[in-house]
Short mmCIF file of C-alpha atoms and ligand atoms in Angstrom, two decimals:
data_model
loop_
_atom_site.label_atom_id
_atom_site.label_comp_id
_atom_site.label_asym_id
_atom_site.label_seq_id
_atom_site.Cartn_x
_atom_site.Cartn_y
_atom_site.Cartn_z
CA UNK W 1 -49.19 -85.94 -22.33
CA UNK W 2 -52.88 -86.00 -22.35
CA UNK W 3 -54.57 -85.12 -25.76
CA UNK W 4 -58.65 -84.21 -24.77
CA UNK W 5 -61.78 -83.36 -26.97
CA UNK W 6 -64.24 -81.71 -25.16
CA UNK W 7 -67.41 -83.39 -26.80
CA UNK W 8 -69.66 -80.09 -26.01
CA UNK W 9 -68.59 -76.59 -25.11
CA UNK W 10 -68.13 -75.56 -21.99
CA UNK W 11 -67.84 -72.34 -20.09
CA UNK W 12 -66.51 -71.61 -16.18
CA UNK W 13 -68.07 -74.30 -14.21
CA UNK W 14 -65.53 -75.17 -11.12
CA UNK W 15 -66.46 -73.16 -8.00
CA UNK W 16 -66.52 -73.87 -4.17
CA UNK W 17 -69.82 -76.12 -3.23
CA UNK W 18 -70.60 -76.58 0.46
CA UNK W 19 -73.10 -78.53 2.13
CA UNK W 20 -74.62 -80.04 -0.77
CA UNK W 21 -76.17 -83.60 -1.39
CA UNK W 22 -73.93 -86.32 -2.31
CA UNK W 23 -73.57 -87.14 -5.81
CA UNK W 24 -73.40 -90.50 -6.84
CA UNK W 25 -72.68 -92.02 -10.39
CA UNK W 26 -72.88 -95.13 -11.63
CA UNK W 27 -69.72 -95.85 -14.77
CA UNK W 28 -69.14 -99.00 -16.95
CA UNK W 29 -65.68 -99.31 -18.62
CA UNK W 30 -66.36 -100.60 -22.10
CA UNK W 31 -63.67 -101.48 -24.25
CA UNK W 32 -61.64 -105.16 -25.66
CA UNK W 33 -59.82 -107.32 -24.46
CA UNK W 34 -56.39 -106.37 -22.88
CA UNK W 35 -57.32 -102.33 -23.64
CA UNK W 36 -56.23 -101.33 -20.01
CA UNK W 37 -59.69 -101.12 -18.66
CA UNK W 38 -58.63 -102.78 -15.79
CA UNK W 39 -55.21 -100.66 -15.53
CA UNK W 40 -57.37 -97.06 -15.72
CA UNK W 41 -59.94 -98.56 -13.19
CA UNK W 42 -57.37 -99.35 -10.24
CA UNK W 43 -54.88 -96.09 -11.58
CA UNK W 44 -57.94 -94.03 -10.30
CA UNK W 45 -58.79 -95.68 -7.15
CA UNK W 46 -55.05 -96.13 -6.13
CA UNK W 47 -52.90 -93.78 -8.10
CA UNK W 48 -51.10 -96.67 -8.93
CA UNK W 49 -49.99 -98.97 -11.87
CA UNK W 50 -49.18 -102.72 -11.08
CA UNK W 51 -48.58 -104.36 -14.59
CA UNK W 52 -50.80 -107.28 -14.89
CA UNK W 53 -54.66 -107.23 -13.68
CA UNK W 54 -56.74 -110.30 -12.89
CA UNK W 55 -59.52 -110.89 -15.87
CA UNK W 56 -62.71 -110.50 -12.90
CA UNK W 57 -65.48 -108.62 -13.65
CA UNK W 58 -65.84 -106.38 -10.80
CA UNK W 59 -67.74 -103.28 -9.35
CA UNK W 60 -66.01 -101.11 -6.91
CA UNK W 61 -67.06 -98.24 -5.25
CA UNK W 62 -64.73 -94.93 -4.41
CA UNK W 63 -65.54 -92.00 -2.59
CA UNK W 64 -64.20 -88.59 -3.14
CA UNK W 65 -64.68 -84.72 -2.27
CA UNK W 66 -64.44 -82.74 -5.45
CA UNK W 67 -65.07 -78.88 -4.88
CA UNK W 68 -66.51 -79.41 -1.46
CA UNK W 69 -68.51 -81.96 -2.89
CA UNK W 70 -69.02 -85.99 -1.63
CA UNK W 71 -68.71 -88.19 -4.56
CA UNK W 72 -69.58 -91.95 -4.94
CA UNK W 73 -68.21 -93.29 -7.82
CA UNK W 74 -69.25 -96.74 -9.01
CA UNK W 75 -66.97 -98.05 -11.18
CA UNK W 76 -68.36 -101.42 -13.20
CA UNK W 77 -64.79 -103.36 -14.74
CA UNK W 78 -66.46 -105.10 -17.56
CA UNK W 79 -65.38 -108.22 -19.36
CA UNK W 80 -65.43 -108.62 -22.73
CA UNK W 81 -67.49 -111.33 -23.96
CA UNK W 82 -65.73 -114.43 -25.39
CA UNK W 83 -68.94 -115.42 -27.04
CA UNK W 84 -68.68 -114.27 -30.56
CA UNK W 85 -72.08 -114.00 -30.78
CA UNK W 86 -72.09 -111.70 -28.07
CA UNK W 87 -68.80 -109.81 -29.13
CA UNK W 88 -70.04 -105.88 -28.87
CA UNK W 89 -72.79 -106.81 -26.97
CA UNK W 90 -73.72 -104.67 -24.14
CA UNK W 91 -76.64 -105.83 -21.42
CA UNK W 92 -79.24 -103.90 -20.46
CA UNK W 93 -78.79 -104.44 -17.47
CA UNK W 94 -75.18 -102.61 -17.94
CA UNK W 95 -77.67 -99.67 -20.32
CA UNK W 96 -80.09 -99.35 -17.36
CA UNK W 97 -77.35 -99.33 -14.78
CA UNK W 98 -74.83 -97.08 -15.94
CA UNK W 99 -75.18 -93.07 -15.54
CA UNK W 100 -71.98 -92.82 -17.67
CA UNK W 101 -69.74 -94.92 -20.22
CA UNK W 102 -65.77 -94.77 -20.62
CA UNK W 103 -65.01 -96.67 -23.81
CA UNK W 104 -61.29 -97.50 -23.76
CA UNK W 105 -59.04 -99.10 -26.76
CA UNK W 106 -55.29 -99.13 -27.26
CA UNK W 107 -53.62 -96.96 -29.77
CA UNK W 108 -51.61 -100.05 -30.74
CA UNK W 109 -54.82 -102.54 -31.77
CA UNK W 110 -57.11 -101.17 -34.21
CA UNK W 111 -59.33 -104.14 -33.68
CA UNK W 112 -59.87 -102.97 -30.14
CA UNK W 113 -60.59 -99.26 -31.94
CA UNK W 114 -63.27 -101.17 -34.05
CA UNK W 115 -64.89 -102.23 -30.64
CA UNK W 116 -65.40 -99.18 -29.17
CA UNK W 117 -66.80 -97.84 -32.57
CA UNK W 118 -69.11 -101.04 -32.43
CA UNK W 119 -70.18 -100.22 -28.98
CA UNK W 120 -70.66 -96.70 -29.39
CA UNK W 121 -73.35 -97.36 -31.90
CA UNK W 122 -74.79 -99.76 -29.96
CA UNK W 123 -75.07 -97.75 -26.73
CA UNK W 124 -76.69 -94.73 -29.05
CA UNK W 125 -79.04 -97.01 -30.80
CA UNK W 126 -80.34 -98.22 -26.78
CA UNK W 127 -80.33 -94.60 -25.74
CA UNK W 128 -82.95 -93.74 -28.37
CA UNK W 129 -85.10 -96.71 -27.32
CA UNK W 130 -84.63 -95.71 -24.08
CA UNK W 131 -84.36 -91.69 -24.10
CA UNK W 132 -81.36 -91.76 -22.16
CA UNK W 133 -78.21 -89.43 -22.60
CA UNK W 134 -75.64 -90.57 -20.21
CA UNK W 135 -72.63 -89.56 -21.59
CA UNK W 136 -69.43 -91.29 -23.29
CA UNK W 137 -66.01 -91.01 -23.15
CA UNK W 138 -63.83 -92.61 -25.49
CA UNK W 139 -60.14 -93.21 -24.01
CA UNK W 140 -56.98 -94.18 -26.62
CA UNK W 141 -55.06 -95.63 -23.82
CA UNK W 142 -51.24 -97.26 -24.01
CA UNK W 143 -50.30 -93.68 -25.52
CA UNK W 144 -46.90 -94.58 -24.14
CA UNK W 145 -46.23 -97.38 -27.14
CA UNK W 146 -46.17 -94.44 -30.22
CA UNK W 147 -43.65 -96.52 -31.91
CA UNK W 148 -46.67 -99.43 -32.01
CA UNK W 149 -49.11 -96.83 -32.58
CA UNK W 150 -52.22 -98.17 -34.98
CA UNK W 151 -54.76 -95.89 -34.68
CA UNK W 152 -54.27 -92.20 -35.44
CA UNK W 153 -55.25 -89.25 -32.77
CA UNK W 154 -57.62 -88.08 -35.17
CA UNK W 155 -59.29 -91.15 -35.98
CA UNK W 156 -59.93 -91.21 -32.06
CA UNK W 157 -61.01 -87.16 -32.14
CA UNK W 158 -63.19 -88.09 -35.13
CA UNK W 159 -64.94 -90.93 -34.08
CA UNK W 160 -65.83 -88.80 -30.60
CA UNK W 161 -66.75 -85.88 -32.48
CA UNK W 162 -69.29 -88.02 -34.73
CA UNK W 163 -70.62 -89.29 -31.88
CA UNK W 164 -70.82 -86.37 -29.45
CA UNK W 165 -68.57 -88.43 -26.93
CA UNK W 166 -65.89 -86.74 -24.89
CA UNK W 167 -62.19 -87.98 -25.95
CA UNK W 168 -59.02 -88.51 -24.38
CA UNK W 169 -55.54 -90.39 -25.53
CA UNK W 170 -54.04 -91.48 -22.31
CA UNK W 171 -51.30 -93.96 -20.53
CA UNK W 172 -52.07 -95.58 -17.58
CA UNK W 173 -48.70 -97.12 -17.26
CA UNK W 174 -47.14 -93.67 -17.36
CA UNK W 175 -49.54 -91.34 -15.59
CA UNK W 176 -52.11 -90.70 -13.07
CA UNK W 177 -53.16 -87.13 -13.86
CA UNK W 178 -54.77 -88.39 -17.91
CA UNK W 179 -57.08 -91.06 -16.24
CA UNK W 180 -58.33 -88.56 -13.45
CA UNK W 181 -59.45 -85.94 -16.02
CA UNK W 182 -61.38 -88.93 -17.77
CA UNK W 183 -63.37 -89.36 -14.42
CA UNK W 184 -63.50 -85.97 -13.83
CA UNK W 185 -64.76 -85.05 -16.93
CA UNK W 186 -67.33 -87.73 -17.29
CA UNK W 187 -68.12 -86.79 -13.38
CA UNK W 188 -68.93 -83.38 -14.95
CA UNK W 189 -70.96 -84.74 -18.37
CA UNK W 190 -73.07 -87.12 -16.02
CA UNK W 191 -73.99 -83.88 -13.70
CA UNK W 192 -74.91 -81.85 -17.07
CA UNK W 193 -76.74 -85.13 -18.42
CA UNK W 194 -78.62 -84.62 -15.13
CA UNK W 195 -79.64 -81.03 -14.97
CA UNK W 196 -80.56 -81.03 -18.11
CA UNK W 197 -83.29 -83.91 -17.26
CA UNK W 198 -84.66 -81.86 -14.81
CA UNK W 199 -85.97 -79.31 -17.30
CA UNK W 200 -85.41 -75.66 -18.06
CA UNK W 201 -86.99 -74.14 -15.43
CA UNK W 202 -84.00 -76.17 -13.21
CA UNK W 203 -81.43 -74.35 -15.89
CA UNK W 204 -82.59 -70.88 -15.07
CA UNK W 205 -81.63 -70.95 -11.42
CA UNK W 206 -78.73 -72.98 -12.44
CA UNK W 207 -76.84 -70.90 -15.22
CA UNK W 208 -77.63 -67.93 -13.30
CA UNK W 209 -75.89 -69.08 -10.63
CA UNK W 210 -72.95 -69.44 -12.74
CA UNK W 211 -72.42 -72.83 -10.67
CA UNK W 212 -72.70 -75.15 -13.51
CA UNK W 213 -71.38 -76.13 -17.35
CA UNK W 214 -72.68 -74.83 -20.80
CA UNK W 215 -73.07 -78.07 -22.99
CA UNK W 216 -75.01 -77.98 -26.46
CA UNK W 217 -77.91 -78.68 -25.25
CA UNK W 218 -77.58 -76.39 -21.86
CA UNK W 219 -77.45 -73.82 -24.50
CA UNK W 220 -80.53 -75.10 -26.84
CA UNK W 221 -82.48 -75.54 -23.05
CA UNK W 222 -81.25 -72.02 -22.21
CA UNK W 223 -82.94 -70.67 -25.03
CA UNK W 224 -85.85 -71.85 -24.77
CA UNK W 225 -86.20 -70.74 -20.78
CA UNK W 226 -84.98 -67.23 -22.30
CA UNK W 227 -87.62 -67.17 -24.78
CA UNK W 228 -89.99 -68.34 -21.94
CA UNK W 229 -88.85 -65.08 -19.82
CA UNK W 230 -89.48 -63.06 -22.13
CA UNK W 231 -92.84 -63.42 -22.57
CA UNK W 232 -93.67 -63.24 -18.80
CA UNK W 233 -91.18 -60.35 -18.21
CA UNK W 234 -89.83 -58.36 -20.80
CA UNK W 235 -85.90 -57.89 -20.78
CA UNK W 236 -84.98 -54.56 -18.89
CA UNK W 237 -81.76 -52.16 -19.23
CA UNK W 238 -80.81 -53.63 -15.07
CA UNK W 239 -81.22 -57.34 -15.91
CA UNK W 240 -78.65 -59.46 -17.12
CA UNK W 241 -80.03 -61.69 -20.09
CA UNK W 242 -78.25 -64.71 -21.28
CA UNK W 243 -76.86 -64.34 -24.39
CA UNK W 244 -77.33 -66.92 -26.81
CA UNK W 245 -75.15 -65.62 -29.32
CA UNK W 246 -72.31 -65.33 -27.72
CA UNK W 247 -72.47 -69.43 -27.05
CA UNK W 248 -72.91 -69.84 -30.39
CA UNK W 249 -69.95 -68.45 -31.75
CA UNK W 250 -67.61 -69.92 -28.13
CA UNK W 251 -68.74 -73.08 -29.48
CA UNK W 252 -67.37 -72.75 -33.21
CA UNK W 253 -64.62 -71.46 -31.81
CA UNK W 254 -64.35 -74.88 -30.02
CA UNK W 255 -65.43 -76.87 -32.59
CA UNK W 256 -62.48 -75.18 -34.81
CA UNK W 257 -60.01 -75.91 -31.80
CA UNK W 258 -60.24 -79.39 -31.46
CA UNK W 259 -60.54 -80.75 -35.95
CA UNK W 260 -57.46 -81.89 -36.70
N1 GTP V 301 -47.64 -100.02 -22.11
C1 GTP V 301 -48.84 -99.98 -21.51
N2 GTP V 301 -49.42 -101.11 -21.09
C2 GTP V 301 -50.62 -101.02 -20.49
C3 GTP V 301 -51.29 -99.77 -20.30
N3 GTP V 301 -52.48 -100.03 -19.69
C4 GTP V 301 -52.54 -101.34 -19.50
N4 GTP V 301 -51.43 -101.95 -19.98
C5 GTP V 301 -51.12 -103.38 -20.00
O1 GTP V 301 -52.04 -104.03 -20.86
C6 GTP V 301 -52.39 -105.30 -20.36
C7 GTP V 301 -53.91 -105.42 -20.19
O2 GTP V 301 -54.33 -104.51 -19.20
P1 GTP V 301 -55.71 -104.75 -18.43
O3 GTP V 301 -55.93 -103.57 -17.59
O4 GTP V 301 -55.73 -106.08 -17.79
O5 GTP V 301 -56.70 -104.75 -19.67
P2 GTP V 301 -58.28 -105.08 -19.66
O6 GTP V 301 -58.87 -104.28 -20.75
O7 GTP V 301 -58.85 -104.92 -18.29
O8 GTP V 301 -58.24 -106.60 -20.08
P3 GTP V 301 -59.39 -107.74 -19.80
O9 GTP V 301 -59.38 -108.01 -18.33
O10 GTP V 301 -58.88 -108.87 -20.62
O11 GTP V 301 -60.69 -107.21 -20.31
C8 GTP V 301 -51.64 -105.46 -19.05
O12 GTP V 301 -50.45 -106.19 -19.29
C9 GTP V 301 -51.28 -104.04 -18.64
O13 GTP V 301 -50.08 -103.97 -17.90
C10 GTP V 301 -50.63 -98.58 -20.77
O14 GTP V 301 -51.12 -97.46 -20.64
N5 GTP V 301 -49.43 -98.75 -21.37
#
């Protein structure tokens, strides 16, 4: 079983792309010591689980089609330091590099829980200096050890939600399909993150086309391009306007959906 909190909401987005441009995104696996980074990085790029894992930092590359789509993923298998002075530390190098984060600890180490927490703040605190918003997902993996559980689901939900991170409780030992949806989903985020960097006159063609996601701040940029519309042509009875409200009140309903 997979437990997921979407970190934004999100309406329709999957739908049949042809001959577009290759996407390609760059993701760092964050996490402990021993989490199962390595574990969810070679489940994804083999479907498979083989037990123990070499401690090499490495960066592999994996190519997909998703929706018609060509996808690069870059997947960077960090290390954690053994420094203590560096324990938490993230280069920024790793901050300049990465398009998206995947932040994995093990429901049976809470130390490895206070990591992630550690790193989370850390990664926000950069992303101010640097006005970036690539996107986080945090992943409670080894969900297959319950009777060694240490850290609660909603501890995991909460610290996401806090943090406006995307959350998952997964086994790689046990299943393929949970760490999938984590790429997939921060696949998705990253593509958002993107759009939304290109500005709202990008989001008008965009949402209209009904091709892409409605995140929080889709919504906010939505808004503002409605507003903008408005004052250079006035809504009529034949056009379809967004409708603001009707986000707002999807996303409480979210926000209701996934508190524990
Ligand atoms: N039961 C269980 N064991 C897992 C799971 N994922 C990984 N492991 C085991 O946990 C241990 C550590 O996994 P790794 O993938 O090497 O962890 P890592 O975070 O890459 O570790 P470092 O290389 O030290 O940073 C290995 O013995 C894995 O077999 C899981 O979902 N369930």
């Amino acid at each position: 079983m997979v437990v997921q909190v979407e970190p934004r909401i999100r309406y329709s987005s999957k739908r049949m792309e042809t001959n577009q441009p290759k996407v390609e995104a760059n993701i760092l696996l964050l996490g402990a010591e021993n989490v199962g980074k390595s574990a969810l990085t070679v489940r994804f790029l083999t479907r498979r689980f083989i037990g123990e894992y070499g401690s090499i930092e490495s960066i592999y590359s994996h190519h997909d089609k998703i929706d018609g789509r060509d996808i690069c993923f870059n997947i960077w298998d960090s290390l954690y330091p053994q420094n203590a002075e560096e324990v938490g530390h993230i280069s920024d190098r790793q901050l300049q590099w990465s398009d998206g984060f995947i932040l994995v600890y093990s429901i049976c180490d809470r130390a490895s829980f206070n990591v992630v927490r550690q790193q989370v703040q850390r990664i926000r605190q950069a992303q101010q200096k640097l006005s970036s918003s690539a996107p986080l997902i945090i992943v409670g993996n080894k969900r297959d050890l319950q009777h060694r559980r240490a850290v609660s689901s909603e501890e995991g939900r909460l610290l996401a939600l806090s943090a406006d991170c995307g959350f998952f409780e997964i086994s790689a030992a046990e299943a393929y399909h949970g760490v999938l949806m984590v790429f997939h989903e921060l696949l998705d985020l990253i593509r958002e993150a993107r759009a939304l960097k290109k500005g709202t006159a990008g989001f008008r063609g965009i949402v209209r086309s009904g091709n892409w996601i409605k995140g929080a701040d889709l919504i906010r940029a939505e808004e503002t391009a409605e507003r903008e519309q408005r004052r250079l042509d006035p809504p009529s009875p034949h056009k379809k306007v967004l409708d603001s409200s009707t986000s707002h009140s999807s996303r409480e309903e979210t926000r209701k959906s996934v508190l524990p």
